[in-house]
Structures are given as structure tokens and as C-alpha cells.
């Protein structure tokens, strides 16, 4: 019925292909932990007009909750929680159904229609709604904010008063003219 492949948590699959006309594939999610949140994300070239949908399958049955998130350019996401150890270790397990439909036309002159779409897909564990792979960026931003508040306080006050004096002299010159 469907082409089935394994998708391991934290391991991105690159350059996957599916037919553009009614293409579909099921990814069996491997390496899930119970009571953890996950995000399955698929990205594809914007030059290939297609509608991509991701749906969660539990025990090979479609989950009632469909992906109602905002649509991003050439990226689709599905966020879900692996509820119990029984659900994760079940033989059928959790699966993601990827379906493709052509949408629009290729607007590049003298180019022929494409019959396949190339995409990347990844399943990542989340902590507080942020994928683990993005936490290094979050920590770097937090460090920059802390440094930006500490450095001005450690500077000599003479530097700060000179700056304030320059600002007030610029204001008075502006009023004279």
C-alpha cells in the first residue's frame, strides 16, 4: 500500500524522493522516548510547486488531529507527544504519513515539468517547544544578552558621563540653529 522507511530521532534523511503525482510514503519513527515531545519537519525546494502534508499514524490508523499549524514556505512541521512506553514500543508504533500533490505550475520559461520532488525530513526531540539541536543557539543568545548587560556596568563611570555630556551638547547645538 505505502512505501515504508525508518526515520530515527535526531538523524536527518537527505535527498529523499517521491513522485509529484499522488506520492506518499510512511516513515516508521524509531528511537522515541515515552512522555516526550517531538517535531517532524520536512523541507523541499520552493521551485517545485507542491502541497506537502504530514499526518501522524498510530497503529497504522490516522490520528484525528491533523496538522493545523501555519504554512511556511517550503517547510512543513508536525509536533506530537509520544504518550506512553506501550505506544512507543508497540509493533506498529508511531508513523508519519507524507503525501504530495502538485500545486500550481512551474513559472520558469522553457523548463519541463518535474515528475519527482526531492526533500529532507527529520524527527527531533523537543524541550520546552525547542528542538534539542537549536538549544546551542538559544544559549548563545542568552550569553550575548547577559554580556550586553554586564559590560556597560563594568566600564568606568567617566566613559558613561562623557557620553552623556556629548549628547547634551548635541541637543543644545540643535536648538540654536
PDB file of C-alpha atoms in Angstrom:
ATOM      1  CA  UNK A   1       0.000   0.000   0.000  1.00  0.00           C
ATOM      2  CA  UNK A   2       2.597   2.589   1.123  1.00  0.00           C
ATOM      3  CA  UNK A   3       6.341   2.681   0.825  1.00  0.00           C
ATOM      4  CA  UNK A   4       7.686   2.375   4.436  1.00  0.00           C
ATOM      5  CA  UNK A   5      11.072   3.668   5.645  1.00  0.00           C
ATOM      6  CA  UNK A   6      12.602   4.106   9.095  1.00  0.00           C
ATOM      7  CA  UNK A   7      13.140   7.620  10.482  1.00  0.00           C
ATOM      8  CA  UNK A   8      15.410   7.740  13.532  1.00  0.00           C
ATOM      9  CA  UNK A   9      15.126  10.554  16.070  1.00  0.00           C
ATOM     10  CA  UNK A  10      17.882  13.128  15.530  1.00  0.00           C
ATOM     11  CA  UNK A  11      19.005  11.718  12.164  1.00  0.00           C
ATOM     12  CA  UNK A  12      18.016  13.746   9.111  1.00  0.00           C
ATOM     13  CA  UNK A  13      17.294  11.901   5.876  1.00  0.00           C
ATOM     14  CA  UNK A  14      18.666  13.883   2.928  1.00  0.00           C
ATOM     15  CA  UNK A  15      17.552  13.887  -0.700  1.00  0.00           C
ATOM     16  CA  UNK A  16      14.518  11.649  -0.310  1.00  0.00           C
ATOM     17  CA  UNK A  17      12.399  11.446  -3.482  1.00  0.00           C
ATOM     18  CA  UNK A  18       8.714  10.883  -4.137  1.00  0.00           C
ATOM     19  CA  UNK A  19       6.598  11.122  -7.286  1.00  0.00           C
ATOM     20  CA  UNK A  20       4.923  14.504  -7.542  1.00  0.00           C
ATOM     21  CA  UNK A  21       1.619  12.973  -8.656  1.00  0.00           C
ATOM     22  CA  UNK A  22      -0.012  11.449  -5.552  1.00  0.00           C
ATOM     23  CA  UNK A  23       3.289  10.488  -3.993  1.00  0.00           C
ATOM     24  CA  UNK A  24       3.152   9.121  -0.455  1.00  0.00           C
ATOM     25  CA  UNK A  25       5.431   7.366   1.997  1.00  0.00           C
ATOM     26  CA  UNK A  26       5.152   6.193   5.584  1.00  0.00           C
ATOM     27  CA  UNK A  27       8.066   6.783   7.946  1.00  0.00           C
ATOM     28  CA  UNK A  28       8.224   4.480  10.965  1.00  0.00           C
ATOM     29  CA  UNK A  29       9.557   6.561  13.854  1.00  0.00           C
ATOM     30  CA  UNK A  30      12.435   4.857  15.675  1.00  0.00           C
ATOM     31  CA  UNK A  31      14.146   5.816  18.938  1.00  0.00           C
ATOM     32  CA  UNK A  32      11.193   7.605  20.555  1.00  0.00           C
ATOM     33  CA  UNK A  33      11.010   8.016  24.340  1.00  0.00           C
ATOM     34  CA  UNK A  34       7.739   7.977  26.249  1.00  0.00           C
ATOM     35  CA  UNK A  35       6.294  11.273  27.537  1.00  0.00           C
ATOM     36  CA  UNK A  36       8.494  13.329  25.200  1.00  0.00           C
ATOM     37  CA  UNK A  37       7.556  15.918  22.589  1.00  0.00           C
ATOM     38  CA  UNK A  38       8.790  15.552  19.019  1.00  0.00           C
ATOM     39  CA  UNK A  39       8.772  17.582  15.826  1.00  0.00           C
ATOM     40  CA  UNK A  40       8.834  16.016  12.375  1.00  0.00           C
ATOM     41  CA  UNK A  41       9.930  18.583   9.815  1.00  0.00           C
ATOM     42  CA  UNK A  42      10.123  18.255   6.051  1.00  0.00           C
ATOM     43  CA  UNK A  43      11.727  20.800   3.718  1.00  0.00           C
ATOM     44  CA  UNK A  44      11.651  20.825  -0.058  1.00  0.00           C
ATOM     45  CA  UNK A  45      12.663  23.190  -2.893  1.00  0.00           C
ATOM     46  CA  UNK A  46      10.341  26.143  -3.388  1.00  0.00           C
ATOM     47  CA  UNK A  47      10.952  25.884  -7.144  1.00  0.00           C
ATOM     48  CA  UNK A  48       8.789  22.745  -7.255  1.00  0.00           C
ATOM     49  CA  UNK A  49       5.167  23.755  -6.592  1.00  0.00           C
ATOM     50  CA  UNK A  50       3.703  21.073  -4.352  1.00  0.00           C
ATOM     51  CA  UNK A  51       1.391  20.692  -1.381  1.00  0.00           C
ATOM     52  CA  UNK A  52       3.027  18.527   1.270  1.00  0.00           C
ATOM     53  CA  UNK A  53       1.125  17.166   4.249  1.00  0.00           C
ATOM     54  CA  UNK A  54       2.313  15.292   7.323  1.00  0.00           C
ATOM     55  CA  UNK A  55      -0.063  13.108   9.327  1.00  0.00           C
ATOM     56  CA  UNK A  56       0.606  11.063  12.444  1.00  0.00           C
ATOM     57  CA  UNK A  57      -0.381   7.397  12.289  1.00  0.00           C
ATOM     58  CA  UNK A  58      -0.854   5.368  15.471  1.00  0.00           C
ATOM     59  CA  UNK A  59      -1.162   1.612  14.954  1.00  0.00           C
ATOM     60  CA  UNK A  60      -1.419   2.284  11.195  1.00  0.00           C
ATOM     61  CA  UNK A  61      -4.566   4.397  11.751  1.00  0.00           C
ATOM     62  CA  UNK A  62      -4.719   8.084  11.035  1.00  0.00           C
ATOM     63  CA  UNK A  63      -4.682  10.285  14.107  1.00  0.00           C
ATOM     64  CA  UNK A  64      -7.711  12.590  14.292  1.00  0.00           C
ATOM     65  CA  UNK A  65      -5.551  15.644  14.903  1.00  0.00           C
ATOM     66  CA  UNK A  66      -4.295  16.985  11.602  1.00  0.00           C
ATOM     67  CA  UNK A  67      -1.525  19.497  11.226  1.00  0.00           C
ATOM     68  CA  UNK A  68      -3.273  22.867  11.704  1.00  0.00           C
ATOM     69  CA  UNK A  69      -0.123  24.967  12.055  1.00  0.00           C
ATOM     70  CA  UNK A  70       0.697  27.922   9.848  1.00  0.00           C
ATOM     71  CA  UNK A  71       2.157  27.051   6.468  1.00  0.00           C
ATOM     72  CA  UNK A  72       5.738  28.083   5.932  1.00  0.00           C
ATOM     73  CA  UNK A  73       7.405  28.456   2.575  1.00  0.00           C
ATOM     74  CA  UNK A  74       8.776  25.043   1.519  1.00  0.00           C
ATOM     75  CA  UNK A  75       8.646  23.611   5.079  1.00  0.00           C
ATOM     76  CA  UNK A  76       6.006  21.578   6.884  1.00  0.00           C
ATOM     77  CA  UNK A  77       6.049  20.569  10.551  1.00  0.00           C
ATOM     78  CA  UNK A  78       4.180  18.143  12.750  1.00  0.00           C
ATOM     79  CA  UNK A  79       4.515  18.345  16.545  1.00  0.00           C
ATOM     80  CA  UNK A  80       3.293  15.490  18.736  1.00  0.00           C
ATOM     81  CA  UNK A  81       3.850  13.800  22.080  1.00  0.00           C
ATOM     82  CA  UNK A  82       4.778  10.135  22.447  1.00  0.00           C
ATOM     83  CA  UNK A  83       2.420   9.384  25.324  1.00  0.00           C
ATOM     84  CA  UNK A  84       3.345   6.028  26.805  1.00  0.00           C
ATOM     85  CA  UNK A  85       6.003   3.360  26.628  1.00  0.00           C
ATOM     86  CA  UNK A  86       3.346   0.962  25.324  1.00  0.00           C
ATOM     87  CA  UNK A  87       2.589   3.320  22.433  1.00  0.00           C
ATOM     88  CA  UNK A  88       6.285   3.729  21.598  1.00  0.00           C
ATOM     89  CA  UNK A  89       7.193   0.024  21.823  1.00  0.00           C
ATOM     90  CA  UNK A  90       4.054  -1.234  20.062  1.00  0.00           C
ATOM     91  CA  UNK A  91       4.881  -3.314  16.968  1.00  0.00           C
ATOM     92  CA  UNK A  92       3.025  -0.885  14.694  1.00  0.00           C
ATOM     93  CA  UNK A  93       4.413   2.058  16.679  1.00  0.00           C
ATOM     94  CA  UNK A  94       4.118   5.654  15.600  1.00  0.00           C
ATOM     95  CA  UNK A  95       4.398   6.515  11.932  1.00  0.00           C
ATOM     96  CA  UNK A  96       4.274   9.675   9.858  1.00  0.00           C
ATOM     97  CA  UNK A  97       2.495   9.702   6.516  1.00  0.00           C
ATOM     98  CA  UNK A  98       3.962  12.108   3.955  1.00  0.00           C
ATOM     99  CA  UNK A  99       1.698  12.902   0.992  1.00  0.00           C
ATOM    100  CA  UNK A 100       2.414  15.111  -2.018  1.00  0.00           C
ATOM    101  CA  UNK A 101       0.133  16.781  -4.507  1.00  0.00           C
ATOM    102  CA  UNK A 102       1.167  19.124  -7.320  1.00  0.00           C
ATOM    103  CA  UNK A 103       0.100  22.716  -6.767  1.00  0.00           C
ATOM    104  CA  UNK A 104       0.339  25.439  -9.382  1.00  0.00           C
ATOM    105  CA  UNK A 105       2.673  25.479 -12.348  1.00  0.00           C
ATOM    106  CA  UNK A 106       6.409  25.879 -12.823  1.00  0.00           C
ATOM    107  CA  UNK A 107       6.921  29.512 -13.823  1.00  0.00           C
ATOM    108  CA  UNK A 108      10.383  29.039 -15.289  1.00  0.00           C
ATOM    109  CA  UNK A 109      10.339  29.565 -19.087  1.00  0.00           C
ATOM    110  CA  UNK A 110      11.436  26.642 -21.271  1.00  0.00           C
ATOM    111  CA  UNK A 111      11.553  24.231 -18.342  1.00  0.00           C
ATOM    112  CA  UNK A 112       9.748  20.946 -18.337  1.00  0.00           C
ATOM    113  CA  UNK A 113       7.516  19.651 -15.570  1.00  0.00           C
ATOM    114  CA  UNK A 114       9.189  17.619 -12.874  1.00  0.00           C
ATOM    115  CA  UNK A 115       7.874  14.204 -12.010  1.00  0.00           C
ATOM    116  CA  UNK A 116       9.667  13.770  -8.680  1.00  0.00           C
ATOM    117  CA  UNK A 117      10.251  16.001  -5.686  1.00  0.00           C
ATOM    118  CA  UNK A 118      13.401  15.939  -3.562  1.00  0.00           C
ATOM    119  CA  UNK A 119      13.076  16.683   0.152  1.00  0.00           C
ATOM    120  CA  UNK A 120      14.777  16.349   3.531  1.00  0.00           C
ATOM    121  CA  UNK A 121      12.963  15.003   6.599  1.00  0.00           C
ATOM    122  CA  UNK A 122      13.969  14.901  10.272  1.00  0.00           C
ATOM    123  CA  UNK A 123      12.399  13.937  13.608  1.00  0.00           C
ATOM    124  CA  UNK A 124      13.772  15.866  16.598  1.00  0.00           C
ATOM    125  CA  UNK A 125      13.031  15.668  20.300  1.00  0.00           C
ATOM    126  CA  UNK A 126      11.921  18.953  21.853  1.00  0.00           C
ATOM    127  CA  UNK A 127      12.491  20.575  25.213  1.00  0.00           C
ATOM    128  CA  UNK A 128      10.115  23.442  26.067  1.00  0.00           C
ATOM    129  CA  UNK A 129       8.990  23.578  22.431  1.00  0.00           C
ATOM    130  CA  UNK A 130      12.520  23.989  21.066  1.00  0.00           C
ATOM    131  CA  UNK A 131      14.329  21.142  19.262  1.00  0.00           C
ATOM    132  CA  UNK A 132      17.466  19.930  21.052  1.00  0.00           C
ATOM    133  CA  UNK A 133      19.610  20.864  18.045  1.00  0.00           C
ATOM    134  CA  UNK A 134      18.598  24.536  18.484  1.00  0.00           C
ATOM    135  CA  UNK A 135      19.484  24.829  22.171  1.00  0.00           C
ATOM    136  CA  UNK A 136      23.091  25.828  21.412  1.00  0.00           C
ATOM    137  CA  UNK A 137      21.765  28.900  19.571  1.00  0.00           C
ATOM    138  CA  UNK A 138      19.395  29.717  22.462  1.00  0.00           C
ATOM    139  CA  UNK A 139      22.283  29.520  24.946  1.00  0.00           C
ATOM    140  CA  UNK A 140      24.486  31.704  22.727  1.00  0.00           C
ATOM    141  CA  UNK A 141      21.760  34.376  22.515  1.00  0.00           C
ATOM    142  CA  UNK A 142      21.261  34.256  26.302  1.00  0.00           C
ATOM    143  CA  UNK A 143      25.025  34.625  26.815  1.00  0.00           C
ATOM    144  CA  UNK A 144      25.121  37.641  24.471  1.00  0.00           C
ATOM    145  CA  UNK A 145      22.261  39.270  26.387  1.00  0.00           C
ATOM    146  CA  UNK A 146      23.980  38.706  29.732  1.00  0.00           C
ATOM    147  CA  UNK A 147      27.258  40.125  28.398  1.00  0.00           C
ATOM    148  CA  UNK A 148      25.460  43.163  26.937  1.00  0.00           C
ATOM    149  CA  UNK A 149      24.059  43.976  30.387  1.00  0.00           C
ATOM    150  CA  UNK A 150      27.249  43.259  32.371  1.00  0.00           C
ATOM    151  CA  UNK A 151      29.838  45.032  30.176  1.00  0.00           C
ATOM    152  CA  UNK A 152      28.323  48.554  30.463  1.00  0.00           C
ATOM    153  CA  UNK A 153      28.189  48.215  34.263  1.00  0.00           C
ATOM    154  CA  UNK A 154      31.868  47.236  34.447  1.00  0.00           C
ATOM    155  CA  UNK A 155      33.063  50.234  32.407  1.00  0.00           C
ATOM    156  CA  UNK A 156      34.433  53.242  34.285  1.00  0.00           C
ATOM    157  CA  UNK A 157      31.770  55.834  35.027  1.00  0.00           C
ATOM    158  CA  UNK A 158      33.891  58.541  33.366  1.00  0.00           C
ATOM    159  CA  UNK A 159      33.183  56.919  29.981  1.00  0.00           C
ATOM    160  CA  UNK A 160      29.460  56.979  30.653  1.00  0.00           C
ATOM    161  CA  UNK A 161      29.415  60.664  31.767  1.00  0.00           C
ATOM    162  CA  UNK A 162      31.427  61.750  28.704  1.00  0.00           C
ATOM    163  CA  UNK A 163      28.843  60.069  26.501  1.00  0.00           C
ATOM    164  CA  UNK A 164      26.020  61.841  28.342  1.00  0.00           C
ATOM    165  CA  UNK A 165      27.865  65.170  28.041  1.00  0.00           C
ATOM    166  CA  UNK A 166      28.218  64.706  24.284  1.00  0.00           C
ATOM    167  CA  UNK A 167      24.512  64.001  23.944  1.00  0.00           C
ATOM    168  CA  UNK A 168      23.506  67.139  25.862  1.00  0.00           C
ATOM    169  CA  UNK A 169      25.898  69.342  23.822  1.00  0.00           C
ATOM    170  CA  UNK A 170      24.433  67.953  20.575  1.00  0.00           C
ATOM    171  CA  UNK A 171      20.947  68.791  21.815  1.00  0.00           C
ATOM    172  CA  UNK A 172      21.880  72.393  22.710  1.00  0.00           C
ATOM    173  CA  UNK A 173      23.540  72.953  19.310  1.00  0.00           C
ATOM    174  CA  UNK A 174      20.439  71.622  17.628  1.00  0.00           C
ATOM    175  CA  UNK A 175      18.256  74.202  19.432  1.00  0.00           C
ATOM    176  CA  UNK A 176      20.475  77.156  18.413  1.00  0.00           C
ATOM    177  CA  UNK A 177      20.114  76.550  14.704  1.00  0.00           C
TER     178      UNK A 177
END
